[in-house]
CSV table of C-alpha atoms in Angstrom, one decimal:
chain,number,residue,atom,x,y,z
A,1,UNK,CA,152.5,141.7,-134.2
A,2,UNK,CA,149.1,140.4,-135.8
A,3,UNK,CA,148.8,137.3,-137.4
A,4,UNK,CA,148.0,137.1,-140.9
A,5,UNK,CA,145.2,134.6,-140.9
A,6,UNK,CA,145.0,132.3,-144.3
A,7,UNK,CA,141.7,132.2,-146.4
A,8,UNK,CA,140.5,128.6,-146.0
A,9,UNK,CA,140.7,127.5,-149.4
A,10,UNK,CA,136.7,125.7,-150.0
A,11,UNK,CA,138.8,122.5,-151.7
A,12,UNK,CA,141.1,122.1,-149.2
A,13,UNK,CA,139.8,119.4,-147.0
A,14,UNK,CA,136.5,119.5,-147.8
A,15,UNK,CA,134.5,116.6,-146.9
A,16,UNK,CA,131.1,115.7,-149.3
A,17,UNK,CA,127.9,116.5,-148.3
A,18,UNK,CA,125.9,113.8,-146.9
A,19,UNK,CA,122.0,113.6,-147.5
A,20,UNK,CA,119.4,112.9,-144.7
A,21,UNK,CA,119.2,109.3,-146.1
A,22,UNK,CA,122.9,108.6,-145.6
A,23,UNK,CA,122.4,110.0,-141.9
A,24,UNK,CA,119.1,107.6,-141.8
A,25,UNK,CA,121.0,104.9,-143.7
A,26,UNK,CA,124.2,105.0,-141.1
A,27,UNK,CA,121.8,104.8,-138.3
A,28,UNK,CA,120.0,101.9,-139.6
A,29,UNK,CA,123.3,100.1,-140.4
A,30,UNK,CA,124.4,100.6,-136.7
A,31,UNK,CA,121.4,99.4,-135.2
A,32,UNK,CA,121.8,96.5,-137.3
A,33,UNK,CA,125.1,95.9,-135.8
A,34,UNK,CA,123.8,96.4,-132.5
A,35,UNK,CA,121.3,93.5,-133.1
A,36,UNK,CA,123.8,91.4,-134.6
A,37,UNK,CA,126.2,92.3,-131.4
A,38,UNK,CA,124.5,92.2,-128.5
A,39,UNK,CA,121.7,89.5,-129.3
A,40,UNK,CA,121.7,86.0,-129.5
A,41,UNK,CA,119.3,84.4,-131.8
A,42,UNK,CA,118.1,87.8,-134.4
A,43,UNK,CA,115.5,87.0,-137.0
A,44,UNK,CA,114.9,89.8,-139.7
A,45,UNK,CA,110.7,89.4,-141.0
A,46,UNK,CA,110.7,90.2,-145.0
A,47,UNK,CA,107.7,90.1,-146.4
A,48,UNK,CA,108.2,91.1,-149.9
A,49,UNK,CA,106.8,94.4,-148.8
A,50,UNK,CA,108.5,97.9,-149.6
A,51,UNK,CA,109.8,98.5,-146.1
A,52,UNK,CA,111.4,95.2,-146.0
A,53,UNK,CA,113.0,95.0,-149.2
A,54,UNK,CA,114.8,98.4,-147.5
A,55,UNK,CA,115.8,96.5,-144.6
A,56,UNK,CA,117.3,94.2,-146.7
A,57,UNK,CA,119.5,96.4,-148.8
A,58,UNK,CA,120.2,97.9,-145.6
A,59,UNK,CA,121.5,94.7,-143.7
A,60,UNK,CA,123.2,94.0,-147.2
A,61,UNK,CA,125.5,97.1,-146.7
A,62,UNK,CA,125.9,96.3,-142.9
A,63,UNK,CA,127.1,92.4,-142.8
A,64,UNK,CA,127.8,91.7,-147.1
A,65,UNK,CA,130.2,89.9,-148.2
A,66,UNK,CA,129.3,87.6,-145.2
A,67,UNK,CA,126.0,86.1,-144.9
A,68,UNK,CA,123.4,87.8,-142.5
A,69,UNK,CA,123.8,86.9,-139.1
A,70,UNK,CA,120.0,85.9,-138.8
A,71,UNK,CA,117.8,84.3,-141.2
A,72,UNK,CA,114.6,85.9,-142.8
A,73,UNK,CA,111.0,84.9,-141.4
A,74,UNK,CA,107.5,85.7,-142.6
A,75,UNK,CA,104.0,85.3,-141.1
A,76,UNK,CA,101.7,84.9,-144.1
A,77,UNK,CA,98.1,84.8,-143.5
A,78,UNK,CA,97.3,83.0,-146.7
A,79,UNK,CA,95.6,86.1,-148.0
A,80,UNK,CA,98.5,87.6,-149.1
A,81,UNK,CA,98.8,89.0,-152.4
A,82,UNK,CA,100.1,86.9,-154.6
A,83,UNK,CA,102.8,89.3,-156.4
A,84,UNK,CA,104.6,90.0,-152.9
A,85,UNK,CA,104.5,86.2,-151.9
A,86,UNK,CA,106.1,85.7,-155.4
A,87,UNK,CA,108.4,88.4,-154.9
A,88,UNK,CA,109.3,87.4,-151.6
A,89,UNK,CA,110.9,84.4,-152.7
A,90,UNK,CA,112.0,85.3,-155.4
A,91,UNK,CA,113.8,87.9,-153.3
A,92,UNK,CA,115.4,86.0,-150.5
A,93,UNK,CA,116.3,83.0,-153.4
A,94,UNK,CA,118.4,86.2,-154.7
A,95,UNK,CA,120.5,86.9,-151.2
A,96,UNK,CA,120.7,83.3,-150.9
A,97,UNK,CA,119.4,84.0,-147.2
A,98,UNK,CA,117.1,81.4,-145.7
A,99,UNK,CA,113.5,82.2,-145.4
A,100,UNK,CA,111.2,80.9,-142.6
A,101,UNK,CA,107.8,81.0,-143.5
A,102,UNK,CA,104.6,80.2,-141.3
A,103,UNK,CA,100.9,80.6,-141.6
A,104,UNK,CA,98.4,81.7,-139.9
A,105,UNK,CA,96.1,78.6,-141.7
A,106,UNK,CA,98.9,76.7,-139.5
A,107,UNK,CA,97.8,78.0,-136.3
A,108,UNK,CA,93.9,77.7,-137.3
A,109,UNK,CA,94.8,73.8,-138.1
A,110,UNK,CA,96.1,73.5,-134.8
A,111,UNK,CA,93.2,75.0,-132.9
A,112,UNK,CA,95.1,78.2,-131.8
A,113,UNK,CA,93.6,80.9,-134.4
A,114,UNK,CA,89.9,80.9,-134.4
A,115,UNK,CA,88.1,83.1,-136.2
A,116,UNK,CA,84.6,84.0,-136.1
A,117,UNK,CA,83.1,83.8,-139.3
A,118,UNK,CA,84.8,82.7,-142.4
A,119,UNK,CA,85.8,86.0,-144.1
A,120,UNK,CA,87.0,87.7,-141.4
A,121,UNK,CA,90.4,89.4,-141.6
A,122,UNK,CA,93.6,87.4,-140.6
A,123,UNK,CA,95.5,90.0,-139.8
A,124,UNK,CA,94.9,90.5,-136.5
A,125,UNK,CA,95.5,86.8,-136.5
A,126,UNK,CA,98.9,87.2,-137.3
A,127,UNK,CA,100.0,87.8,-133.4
A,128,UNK,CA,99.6,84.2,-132.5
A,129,UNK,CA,101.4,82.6,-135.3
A,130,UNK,CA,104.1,85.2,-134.6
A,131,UNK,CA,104.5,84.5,-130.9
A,132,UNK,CA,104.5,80.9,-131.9
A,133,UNK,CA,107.0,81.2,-134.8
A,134,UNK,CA,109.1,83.5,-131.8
A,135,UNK,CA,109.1,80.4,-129.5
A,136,UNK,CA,109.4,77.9,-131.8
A,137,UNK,CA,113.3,79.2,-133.1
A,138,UNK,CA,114.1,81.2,-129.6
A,139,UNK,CA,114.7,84.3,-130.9
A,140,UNK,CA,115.2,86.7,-128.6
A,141,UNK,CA,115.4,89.9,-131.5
A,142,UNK,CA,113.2,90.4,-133.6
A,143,UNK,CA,114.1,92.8,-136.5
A,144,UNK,CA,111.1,94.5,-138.6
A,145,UNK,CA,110.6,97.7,-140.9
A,146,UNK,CA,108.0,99.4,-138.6
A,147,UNK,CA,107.8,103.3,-138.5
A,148,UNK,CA,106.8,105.6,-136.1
A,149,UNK,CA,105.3,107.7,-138.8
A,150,UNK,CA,102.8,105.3,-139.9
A,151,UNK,CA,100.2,105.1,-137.2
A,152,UNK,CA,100.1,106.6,-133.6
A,153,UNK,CA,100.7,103.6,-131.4
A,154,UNK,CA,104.1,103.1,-133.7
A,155,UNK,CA,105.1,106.5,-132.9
A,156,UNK,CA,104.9,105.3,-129.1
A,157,UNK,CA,107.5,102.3,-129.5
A,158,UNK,CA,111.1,102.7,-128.9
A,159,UNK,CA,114.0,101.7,-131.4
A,160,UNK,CA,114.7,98.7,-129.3
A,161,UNK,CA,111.1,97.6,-127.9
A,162,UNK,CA,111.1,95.1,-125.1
A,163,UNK,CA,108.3,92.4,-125.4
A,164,UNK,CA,107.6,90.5,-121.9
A,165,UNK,CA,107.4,85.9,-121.5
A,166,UNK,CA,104.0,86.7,-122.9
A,167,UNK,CA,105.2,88.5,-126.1
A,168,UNK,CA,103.3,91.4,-125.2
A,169,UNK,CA,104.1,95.7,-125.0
A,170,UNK,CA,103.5,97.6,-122.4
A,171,UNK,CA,104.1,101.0,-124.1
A,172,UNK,CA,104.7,102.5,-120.4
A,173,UNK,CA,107.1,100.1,-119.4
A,174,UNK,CA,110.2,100.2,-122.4
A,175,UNK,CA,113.8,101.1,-121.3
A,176,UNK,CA,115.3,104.7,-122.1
A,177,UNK,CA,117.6,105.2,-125.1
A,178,UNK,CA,120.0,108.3,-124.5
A,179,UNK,CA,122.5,108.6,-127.1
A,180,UNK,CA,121.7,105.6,-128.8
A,181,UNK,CA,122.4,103.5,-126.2
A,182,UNK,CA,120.5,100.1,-126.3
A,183,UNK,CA,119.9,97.8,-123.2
A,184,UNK,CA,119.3,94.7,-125.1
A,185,UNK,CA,119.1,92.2,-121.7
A,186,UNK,CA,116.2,89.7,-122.2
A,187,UNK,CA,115.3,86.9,-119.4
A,188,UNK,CA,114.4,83.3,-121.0
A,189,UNK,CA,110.7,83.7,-122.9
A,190,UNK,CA,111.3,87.7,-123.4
A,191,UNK,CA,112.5,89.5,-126.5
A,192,UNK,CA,113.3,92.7,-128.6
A,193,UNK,CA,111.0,94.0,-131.4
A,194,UNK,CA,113.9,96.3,-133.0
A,195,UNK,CA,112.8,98.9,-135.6
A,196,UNK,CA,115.7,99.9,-137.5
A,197,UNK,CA,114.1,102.1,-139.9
A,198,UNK,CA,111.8,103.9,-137.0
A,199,UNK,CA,112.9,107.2,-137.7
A,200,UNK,CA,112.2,107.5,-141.5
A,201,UNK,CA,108.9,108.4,-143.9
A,202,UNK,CA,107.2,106.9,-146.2
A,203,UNK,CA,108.4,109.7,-148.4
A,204,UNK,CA,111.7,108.6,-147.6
A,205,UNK,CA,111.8,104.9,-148.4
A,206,UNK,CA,110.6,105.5,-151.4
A,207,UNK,CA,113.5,108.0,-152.2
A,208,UNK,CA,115.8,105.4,-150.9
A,209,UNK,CA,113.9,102.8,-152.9
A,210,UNK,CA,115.0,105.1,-155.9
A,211,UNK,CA,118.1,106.2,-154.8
A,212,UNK,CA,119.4,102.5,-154.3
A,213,UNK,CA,116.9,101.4,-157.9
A,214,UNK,CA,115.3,98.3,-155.8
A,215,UNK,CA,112.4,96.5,-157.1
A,216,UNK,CA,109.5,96.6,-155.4
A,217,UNK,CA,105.8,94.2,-156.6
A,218,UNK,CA,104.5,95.4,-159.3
A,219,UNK,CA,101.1,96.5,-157.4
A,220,UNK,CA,103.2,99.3,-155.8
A,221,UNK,CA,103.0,101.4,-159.2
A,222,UNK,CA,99.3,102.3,-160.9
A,223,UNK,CA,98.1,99.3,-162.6
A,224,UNK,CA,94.3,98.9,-163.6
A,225,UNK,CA,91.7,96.9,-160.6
A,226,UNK,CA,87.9,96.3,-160.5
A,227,UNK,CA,87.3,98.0,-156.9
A,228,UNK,CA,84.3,98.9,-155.4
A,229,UNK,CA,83.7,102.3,-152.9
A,230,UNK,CA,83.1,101.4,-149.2
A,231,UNK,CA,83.3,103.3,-146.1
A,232,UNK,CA,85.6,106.0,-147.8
A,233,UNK,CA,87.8,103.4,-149.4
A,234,UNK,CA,88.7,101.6,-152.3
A,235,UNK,CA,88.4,97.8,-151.6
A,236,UNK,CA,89.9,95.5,-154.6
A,237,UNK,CA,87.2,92.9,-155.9
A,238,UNK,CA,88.2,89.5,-155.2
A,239,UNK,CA,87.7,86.5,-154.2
A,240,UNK,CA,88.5,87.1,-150.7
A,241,UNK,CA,86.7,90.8,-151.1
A,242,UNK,CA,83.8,90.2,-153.3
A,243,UNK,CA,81.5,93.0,-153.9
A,244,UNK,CA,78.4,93.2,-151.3
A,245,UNK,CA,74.8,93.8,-152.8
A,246,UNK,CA,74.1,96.9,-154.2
A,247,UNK,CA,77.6,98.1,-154.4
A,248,UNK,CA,78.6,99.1,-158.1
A,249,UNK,CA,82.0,97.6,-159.7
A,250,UNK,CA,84.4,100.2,-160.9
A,251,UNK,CA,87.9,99.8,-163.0
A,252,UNK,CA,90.3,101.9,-161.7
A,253,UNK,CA,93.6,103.3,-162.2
A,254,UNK,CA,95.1,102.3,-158.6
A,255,UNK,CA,98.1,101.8,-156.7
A,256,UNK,CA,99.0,99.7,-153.0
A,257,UNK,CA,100.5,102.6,-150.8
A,258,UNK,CA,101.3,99.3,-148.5
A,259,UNK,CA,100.6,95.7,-148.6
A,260,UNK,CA,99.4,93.3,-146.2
A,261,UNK,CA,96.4,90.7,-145.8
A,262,UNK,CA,93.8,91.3,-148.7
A,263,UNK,CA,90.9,91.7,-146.6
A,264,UNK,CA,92.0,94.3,-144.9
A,265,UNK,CA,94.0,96.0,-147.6
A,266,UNK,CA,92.7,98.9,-149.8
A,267,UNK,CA,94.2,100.9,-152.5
A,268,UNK,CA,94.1,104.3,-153.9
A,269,UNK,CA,93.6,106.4,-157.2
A,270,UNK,CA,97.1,106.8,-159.3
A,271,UNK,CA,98.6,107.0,-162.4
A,272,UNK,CA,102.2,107.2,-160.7
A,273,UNK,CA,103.6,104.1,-162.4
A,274,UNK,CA,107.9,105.1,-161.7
A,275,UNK,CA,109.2,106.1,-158.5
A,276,UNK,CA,109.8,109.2,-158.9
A,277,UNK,CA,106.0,109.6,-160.2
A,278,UNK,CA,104.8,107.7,-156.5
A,279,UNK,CA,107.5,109.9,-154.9
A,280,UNK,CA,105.8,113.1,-156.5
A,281,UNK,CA,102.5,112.2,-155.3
A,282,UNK,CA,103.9,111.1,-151.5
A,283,UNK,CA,105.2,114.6,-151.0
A,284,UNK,CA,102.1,116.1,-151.7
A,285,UNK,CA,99.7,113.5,-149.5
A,286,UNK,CA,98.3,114.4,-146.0
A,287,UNK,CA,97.0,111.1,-145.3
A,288,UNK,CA,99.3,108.4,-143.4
A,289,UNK,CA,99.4,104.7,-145.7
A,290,UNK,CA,97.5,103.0,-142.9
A,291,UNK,CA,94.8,105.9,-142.4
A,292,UNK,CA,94.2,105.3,-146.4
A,293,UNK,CA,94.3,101.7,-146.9
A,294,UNK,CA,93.5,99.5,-144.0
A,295,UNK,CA,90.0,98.5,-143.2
A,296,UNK,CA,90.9,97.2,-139.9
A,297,UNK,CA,92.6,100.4,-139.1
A,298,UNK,CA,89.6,102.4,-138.8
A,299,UNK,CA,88.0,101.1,-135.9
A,300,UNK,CA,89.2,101.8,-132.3
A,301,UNK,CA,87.8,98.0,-131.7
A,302,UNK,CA,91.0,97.3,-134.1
A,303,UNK,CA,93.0,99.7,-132.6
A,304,UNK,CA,97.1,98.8,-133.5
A,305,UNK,CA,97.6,99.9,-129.9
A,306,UNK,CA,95.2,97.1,-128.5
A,307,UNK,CA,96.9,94.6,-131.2
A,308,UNK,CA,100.4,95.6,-130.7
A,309,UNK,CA,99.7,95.1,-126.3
A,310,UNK,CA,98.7,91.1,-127.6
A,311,UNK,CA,101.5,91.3,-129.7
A,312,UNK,CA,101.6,92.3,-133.2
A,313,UNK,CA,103.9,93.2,-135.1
């Protein structure tokens, strides 16, 4: 006798549809627990920048209504634009989250950053106040908003990247990460850079950005900038960037695809002044965020690989 198989009804069960940012949200939100589970002393870096402010929301949905289980830390080079410093606080004032702040004018006052001439970038700077900052608290996790997509020594880090007594990466020497499984085990000195966020686009923080309606600084979206044209990019006249000789002062209608120490920081042409406008014109760019704004990043001398091995961020 045959059975008389039922139709599945399509209502009957059915679970919703999830988007690839919930899968990239839940695996963000677990690798925050892991953090918060296996490590002793986590500290989260917010900068006021756009990857960060995701990593907040996302630690938000992870550990709220409890407080985090690590506070927030910044290295600021003191060239920092002043909107995301302002935002920043404003931010973390907000969560009612502590913020540790330290400067790479710090380290230069103490005879540990030198630099060689007086305009020269502080970004690369940043890896000594870091370290310190590191040693200073203990922590033995550091949690940032790094992705692999951004520059091809990121794409080389694991999710969980081990830094040795030194604070350095040795990009041939990181542990193995089958099924999600972290080995978290640090000797005294060592730590973890973890990289919650690793696996997502810039295309896709900003349709989380949007999704979740976060505020981001206001140099995100186009706003109007005297800029001048050098070496293929647009640097922003300041006082920190002022125009060389013979170099001819435009206005512009421009936008910050990312934002870091302003001598090192360019932006590009846009009118995109909503999300959905800056998500519009992501989709359609070729160019990674770093290979279009950062003056440092255009130089193997600068290499992130050689930076990151002396241990930046």
């Amino acid at each position: 006798m045959s059975a008389v198989l039922e139709k599945p009804r399509p209502d009957r069960g059915a679970l919703p549809s999830r988007s690839h940012l919930d899968w990239l949200e839940s695996e963000a939100i677990f690798i925050l627990r892991e953090v918060a589970g296996e490590c002793a002393n986590p500290v989260l870096f917010f900068s006021g920048g756009k990857d960060s402010i995701v990593l907040l929301r996302l630690a938000e949905k992870a550990f709220r209504p409890a407080k985090f289980p690590f506070p927030l830390m910044h290295v600021d080079t003191g060239h920092n634009f002043p909107e995301v410093i302002a935002f920043r606080d404003a931010r973390a004032a907000e969560l009612g989250e502590r913020l540790i702040a330290r400067s790479v004018e710090e380290s230069m006052r103490r005879g540990t950053v030198k630099l060689r001439r007086p305009d020269e970038s502080r970004n690369a700077a940043q890896s000594v106040t870091l370290l310190e900052a590191i040693a200073e608290f203990g922590f033995d996790a550091a949690i940032g908003g790094a992705r692999r997509d951004e520059e091809k020594a990121r794409a080389k880090e694991r999710v969980f990247s081990f830094r040795d007594e030194f604070g350095q990466w040795d990009p041939k020497n990181q542990r193995p990460e089958l099924w999600s499984l972290y080995n978290t085990r640090v000797a005294k000195g060592e730590h973890m850079r973890v990289f919650p966020i690793s696996n997502w686009t810039e295309l896709d923080v900003w349709q989380y950005l949007s999704r979740e309606r976060l505020a981001v600084p206001s140099i995100y979206y186009a706003h109007r900038r005297p800029v001048v044209r050098r070496n293929g990019l647009l640097v922003p006249v300041t006082q920190i960037t002022p125009p060389r000789e013979g170099e001819t002062v435009e206005e512009l209608s421009v936008r910050f695809r990312t934002v870091g120490d302003i001598s090192c920081t360019c932006p590009v042409e846009s009118t995109a002044a909503t999300a959905a406008e800056v998500i519009a014109e992501t989709a359609l760019t070729t160019i990674t965020e770093r290979g279009a704004t950062r003056m440092d990043d255009q130089t193997s001398e600068a290499s992130m690989e050689r930076r990151k091995k002396e241990g930046y961020f």
